[in-house]
Coordinates of C-alpha atoms in Angstrom, one line a residue:
M657 CA 112.6 84.5 134.0
G658 CA 111.3 81.2 135.4
R659 CA 107.8 82.6 135.2
A660 CA 108.4 83.9 131.7
L661 CA 109.5 80.4 130.6
E662 CA 106.3 78.9 132.1
L663 CA 104.3 81.3 130.0
A664 CA 106.4 80.5 126.9
A665 CA 105.6 76.8 127.3
R666 CA 101.9 77.6 126.8
G667 CA 102.6 78.5 123.2
P668 CA 102.3 75.9 120.4
S669 CA 105.1 73.4 120.4
R670 CA 105.2 73.5 116.6
G671 CA 104.9 76.2 113.9
A672 CA 107.0 78.8 112.1
N673 CA 107.7 80.9 115.2
P674 CA 109.4 80.2 118.6
R675 CA 107.7 79.9 122.0
V676 CA 108.3 83.1 123.9
G677 CA 107.1 84.4 127.3
C678 CA 107.3 87.9 128.8
V679 CA 106.7 89.4 132.3
L680 CA 106.5 93.1 132.9
L681 CA 107.7 94.3 136.3
A682 CA 107.3 97.7 138.0
P683 CA 110.4 99.2 139.7
D684 CA 109.1 97.9 143.0
G685 CA 108.9 94.3 141.6
R686 CA 105.1 94.2 141.1
V687 CA 103.9 92.3 138.1
L688 CA 102.3 94.7 135.7
G689 CA 101.5 92.2 132.9
E690 CA 102.3 88.8 131.5
G691 CA 102.2 87.5 127.9
H692 CA 103.2 84.7 125.6
H693 CA 103.2 84.1 121.8
R694 CA 100.4 81.9 120.5
G695 CA 101.7 81.3 117.0
A696 CA 102.4 82.9 113.7
G697 CA 100.3 86.0 113.0
T698 CA 99.4 86.6 116.7
A699 CA 100.9 89.1 119.1
H700 CA 104.4 88.5 120.2
A701 CA 105.0 87.9 123.9
E702 CA 106.1 91.5 124.7
V703 CA 103.1 93.0 123.0
D704 CA 100.8 90.5 124.6
A705 CA 102.2 91.4 128.0
L706 CA 101.7 95.1 127.3
A707 CA 98.1 94.4 126.4
D708 CA 97.7 92.4 129.6
A709 CA 98.9 95.3 131.6
A710 CA 96.5 97.6 129.8
R711 CA 93.6 95.3 130.5
A712 CA 94.6 95.2 134.2
G713 CA 94.3 99.0 134.3
T714 CA 97.9 99.8 134.4
A715 CA 98.5 103.5 133.6
A716 CA 100.9 104.4 130.9
E717 CA 103.0 106.3 133.5
E718 CA 103.5 103.0 135.4
L719 CA 105.0 101.3 132.4
R720 CA 107.6 104.0 132.0
G721 CA 110.6 102.7 133.9
A722 CA 109.4 99.2 133.9
T723 CA 111.4 96.0 133.3
A724 CA 110.5 93.5 130.6
V725 CA 111.7 90.0 131.3
V726 CA 111.6 88.0 128.0
T727 CA 112.8 84.5 127.2
L728 CA 114.0 85.4 123.7
E729 CA 115.7 88.5 122.3
P730 CA 113.0 91.0 121.2
C731 CA 112.7 91.1 117.4
S732 CA 113.7 94.2 115.5
H733 CA 112.0 93.6 112.2
T734 CA 108.5 93.8 110.7
G735 CA 107.2 90.4 109.7
R736 CA 103.6 89.4 110.2
T737 CA 103.6 91.8 113.2
P738 CA 105.5 95.0 114.0
P739 CA 108.9 94.8 115.8
C740 CA 108.7 94.2 119.6
T741 CA 111.6 96.6 120.2
A742 CA 109.4 99.5 118.9
A743 CA 106.5 98.4 121.2
L744 CA 108.8 98.3 124.2
L745 CA 110.4 101.7 123.4
A746 CA 107.0 103.3 122.8
A747 CA 105.8 102.0 126.3
G748 CA 108.9 103.6 127.9
V749 CA 110.3 100.3 129.3
A750 CA 113.7 101.1 130.9
R751 CA 115.2 97.7 131.3
V752 CA 115.0 94.5 129.4
V753 CA 116.2 91.1 130.7
V754 CA 116.7 88.5 127.9
G755 CA 117.0 84.8 128.0
A756 CA 118.4 83.5 124.7
A757 CA 119.7 85.5 121.8
D758 CA 117.6 85.2 118.6
P759 CA 119.5 83.0 116.1
N760 CA 117.4 84.3 113.2
P761 CA 119.6 86.9 111.3
V762 CA 116.4 88.5 110.0
A763 CA 114.9 89.1 113.5
A764 CA 118.1 89.5 115.6
G765 CA 119.7 92.7 116.7
G766 CA 116.9 93.7 119.1
T767 CA 119.2 94.1 122.0
D768 CA 121.4 96.5 120.0
V769 CA 118.4 98.6 119.0
L770 CA 117.3 98.8 122.7
R771 CA 120.8 99.7 123.9
A772 CA 121.1 102.4 121.3
A773 CA 117.9 103.9 122.6
G774 CA 119.3 104.0 126.1
V775 CA 117.6 100.9 127.5
D776 CA 119.5 98.8 130.1
V777 CA 119.8 95.3 128.6
V778 CA 120.8 92.1 130.4
T779 CA 121.3 89.0 128.4
G780 CA 121.9 85.3 128.9
V781 CA 119.5 84.7 131.9
L782 CA 118.4 81.0 131.8
A783 CA 119.4 81.0 128.2
G784 CA 119.8 77.2 128.1
R785 CA 116.2 76.6 129.2
S786 CA 114.9 79.0 126.6
S787 CA 116.9 77.3 123.9
S788 CA 115.8 73.9 125.1
L789 CA 112.1 75.1 124.8
N790 CA 112.7 76.0 121.2
R791 CA 115.3 73.4 120.2
T792 CA 113.6 72.3 116.9
W793 CA 112.9 75.9 115.9
E794 CA 116.4 77.0 116.7
H795 CA 117.9 74.1 114.8
A796 CA 115.8 74.9 111.7
V797 CA 116.8 78.6 111.8
R798 CA 120.5 77.9 112.3
H799 CA 120.8 75.1 109.7
G800 CA 118.2 76.2 107.1
R801 CA 116.4 72.8 107.2
P802 CA 113.8 71.2 109.6
F803 CA 114.9 69.3 112.7
V804 CA 114.4 65.6 111.8
T805 CA 113.2 63.0 114.3
L806 CA 113.5 59.5 112.9
K807 CA 111.2 56.9 114.6
W808 CA 110.6 53.2 114.2
A809 CA 109.0 50.5 116.3
S810 CA 110.7 47.1 116.2
T811 CA 111.3 43.8 117.8
L812 CA 114.4 43.1 119.9
D813 CA 116.1 41.7 116.7
G814 CA 115.3 44.9 114.8
R815 CA 112.4 43.7 112.7
V816 CA 109.6 46.2 111.8
A817 CA 107.5 43.6 110.0
A818 CA 107.2 39.8 109.7
A819 CA 108.2 37.8 106.7
D820 CA 104.6 37.9 105.4
G821 CA 104.6 41.8 105.6
S822 CA 102.4 42.1 108.6
S823 CA 103.4 44.7 111.2
R824 CA 100.5 45.6 113.4
W825 CA 100.8 45.6 116.3
L826 CA 104.4 45.1 117.4
T827 CA 104.2 47.4 120.4
G828 CA 101.4 48.0 123.0
T829 CA 98.9 50.7 123.5
G830 CA 101.2 52.8 125.7
A831 CA 103.8 53.0 123.0
R832 CA 101.3 53.8 120.3
A833 CA 99.8 56.6 122.5
D834 CA 103.3 58.0 123.0
V835 CA 103.8 58.1 119.2
H836 CA 100.7 60.2 118.7
A837 CA 101.7 62.5 121.5
R838 CA 105.1 63.1 119.9
R839 CA 103.6 63.4 116.4
A840 CA 101.6 66.3 117.7
T841 CA 104.8 68.2 118.5
A842 CA 106.0 68.1 114.9
D843 CA 105.0 70.2 111.9
A844 CA 105.0 67.3 109.5
V845 CA 104.9 63.5 109.6
L846 CA 106.7 61.9 106.7
V847 CA 106.7 58.4 105.1
G848 CA 107.9 57.0 101.8
T849 CA 105.6 55.8 99.0
G850 CA 106.4 52.2 100.0
T851 CA 104.9 52.6 103.5
A852 CA 102.0 54.6 102.1
L853 CA 101.1 51.9 99.6
V854 CA 101.7 48.8 101.8
D855 CA 100.4 50.1 105.2
D856 CA 97.8 52.7 103.9
P857 CA 98.3 54.8 107.1
W858 CA 96.3 57.8 108.2
L859 CA 99.4 59.5 109.8
T860 CA 97.0 61.6 111.9
T861 CA 97.3 62.6 115.6
R862 CA 94.6 61.0 117.5
S863 CA 93.7 59.4 120.9
T864 CA 91.4 56.6 121.9
G865 CA 88.8 57.1 124.7
A866 CA 87.9 54.5 127.4
D867 CA 85.0 53.4 125.3
G868 CA 87.2 52.8 122.3
T869 CA 86.1 55.9 120.4
V870 CA 88.9 57.5 118.3
H871 CA 89.3 61.2 118.7
L872 CA 91.2 63.3 116.1
A873 CA 93.2 66.2 117.3
A874 CA 91.9 69.5 116.1
D875 CA 95.2 70.7 114.7
Q876 CA 97.0 68.1 112.6
P877 CA 100.6 68.1 111.3
L878 CA 101.2 68.1 107.6
R879 CA 101.3 64.6 106.1
V880 CA 104.2 64.2 103.7
V881 CA 104.8 61.3 101.3
L882 CA 108.3 61.1 99.8
G883 CA 108.7 59.3 96.5
E884 CA 107.7 59.2 92.9
R885 CA 104.9 56.5 92.8
D886 CA 101.3 57.6 92.7
L887 CA 99.0 57.1 95.6
P888 CA 95.6 55.4 94.9
A889 CA 92.6 57.6 94.8
D890 CA 91.1 55.9 97.9
A891 CA 94.3 56.0 100.0
R892 CA 93.7 57.1 103.6
L893 CA 96.3 59.9 103.1
R894 CA 93.9 61.5 100.6
D895 CA 91.1 62.0 103.1
D896 CA 90.4 65.4 104.6
A897 CA 91.5 64.6 108.2
A898 CA 94.8 66.5 107.6
P899 CA 96.6 68.2 104.7
T900 CA 98.8 65.9 102.6
L901 CA 101.8 66.8 100.5
Q902 CA 103.6 64.5 98.1
L903 CA 107.2 65.3 97.3
R904 CA 108.0 63.5 94.1
T905 CA 111.7 63.0 94.8
R906 CA 114.0 60.5 96.5
D907 CA 116.5 63.2 97.4
V908 CA 116.3 63.9 101.1
T909 CA 118.2 67.2 100.9
A910 CA 115.8 68.5 98.3
A911 CA 112.8 67.3 100.2
L912 CA 114.0 69.1 103.4
A913 CA 114.7 72.3 101.5
D914 CA 111.2 72.2 100.1
L915 CA 109.7 71.8 103.6
A916 CA 111.9 74.6 104.9
R917 CA 110.5 76.9 102.3
R918 CA 107.0 76.0 103.6
E919 CA 108.2 77.0 107.2
V920 CA 108.2 73.4 108.4
R921 CA 110.5 73.4 111.4
H922 CA 110.2 69.8 112.7
V923 CA 109.7 66.6 110.7
W924 CA 108.7 63.3 112.3
V925 CA 109.9 60.6 109.9
E926 CA 108.0 57.3 110.2
G927 CA 108.8 55.9 106.8
G928 CA 109.9 52.3 106.4
P929 CA 113.5 50.8 106.0
T930 CA 114.2 52.6 102.7
V931 CA 113.3 56.1 104.0
A932 CA 115.1 55.5 107.3
A933 CA 118.2 54.5 105.4
A934 CA 117.9 57.5 103.1
F935 CA 117.8 60.0 106.0
L936 CA 120.6 58.3 107.9
H937 CA 122.7 58.1 104.7
A938 CA 122.2 61.8 104.1
G939 CA 123.3 62.7 107.6
A940 CA 119.9 64.3 108.2
V941 CA 118.8 62.7 111.4
D942 CA 118.9 64.9 114.5
E943 CA 117.1 62.6 116.9
L944 CA 116.3 58.9 116.9
V945 CA 113.3 57.6 118.7
T946 CA 113.1 53.8 118.9
Y947 CA 110.3 51.7 120.3
L948 CA 111.4 48.2 121.3
A949 CA 108.9 45.4 121.8
P950 CA 110.2 42.4 123.9
A951 CA 109.7 40.0 121.0
V952 CA 111.7 38.3 118.3
L953 CA 110.8 37.5 114.7
G954 CA 114.0 36.1 113.3
A955 CA 113.0 37.2 109.8
G956 CA 111.2 40.0 108.1
A957 CA 111.8 43.7 107.2
P958 CA 114.7 45.3 109.1
A959 CA 114.2 48.7 110.7
V960 CA 116.8 50.3 108.4
G961 CA 117.8 49.4 104.9
D962 CA 121.3 49.0 103.5
L963 CA 123.5 51.9 104.5
G964 CA 126.5 50.7 102.6
I965 CA 128.4 50.1 105.8
T966 CA 130.8 47.1 105.4
S967 CA 132.8 47.2 108.7
V968 CA 132.3 48.1 112.4
A969 CA 134.5 51.1 111.8
G970 CA 131.8 52.7 109.8
T971 CA 129.1 52.2 112.4
L972 CA 126.7 55.2 112.9
R973 CA 126.9 55.9 116.6
F974 CA 124.2 57.5 118.8
R975 CA 124.2 58.8 122.3
L976 CA 121.3 57.8 124.5
T977 CA 119.5 60.7 126.0
D978 CA 116.5 59.0 127.5
V979 CA 115.2 55.5 128.3
T980 CA 111.5 55.1 129.2
R981 CA 109.4 52.0 129.9
L982 CA 105.9 52.2 128.4
G983 CA 103.9 49.2 129.6
G984 CA 105.8 46.2 128.3
D985 CA 107.8 48.2 125.8
V986 CA 110.8 50.5 126.0
V987 CA 111.4 53.7 124.1
L988 CA 115.0 54.9 123.5
T989 CA 115.7 58.5 122.5
S990 CA 119.2 59.3 121.2
T991 CA 121.1 61.8 119.2
P992 CA 123.9 61.2 116.7
E993 CA 127.5 61.4 118.0
K994 CA 128.5 63.0 114.7
E995 CA 126.8 66.4 114.1
P996 CA 124.2 66.1 111.3
V997 CA 124.6 68.1 108.1

């Protein structure tokens, strides 16, 4: 199962489908084939492993009686591809060892199908590691809305911009590179119209070479602008570097429902104080990533707008899950103490 998880991690960290790995074992323990899922529309891990076994010259007779070790419960429905349970049964696999159960009610039930067909099924092997690998996907499936990461970069006194509106660059190159790396794991990057109009951001995932050359990643997250105001025709968000969607609403719940229908599983929110407050007020923040620069402004835009909290008793509390130093800056990762809606 450890090897299957390694294979699963090779799959895309974002997208409509989970990351899944599979290892096929002969009765004597030999590896017959390995596979992993490469994204929506491609072969699922089990089918990929069967194809790998065929390419290696494994005879059909060798597969009969084999064990399939798979990180996620094999699907039992026809979506973009046929059900994996059918492929395993057709190959004559006698035993299936499963990591995590599939939380998707449409695809779940694969273990029941296999057991009904006489296959020996073992479940729950390293289930926590499998779930952790697909945490944003699992959340989206269970809650019917994307997993939301809210990010901001601020000074020690919580300012994201100076009194004159200037905000670049509060943090150093290490922190900025980390932002791009984390953006790349999300399906969508979201800001409000205020940030879009004032900062004119690209919101692309990119890196900078040693010679200062900027390199755009080949696969870009969806850029999302939340709000009712129009963007100017020459806005950077209107270029062809990445797809852009404007959701003409201020309703966070409605926006997330729209993105869920588009199969967006993970949203990285970078919008300014107003958008940050809107997501926090809606109880729709699942993870908070805060970059702190060792600096003080004393005035300027705060990281979060007014939440209507008038006493300490109403404080929104978060649990720290990670503290990392990036050059001269610090990044704090935390999750809400109260379960988001």
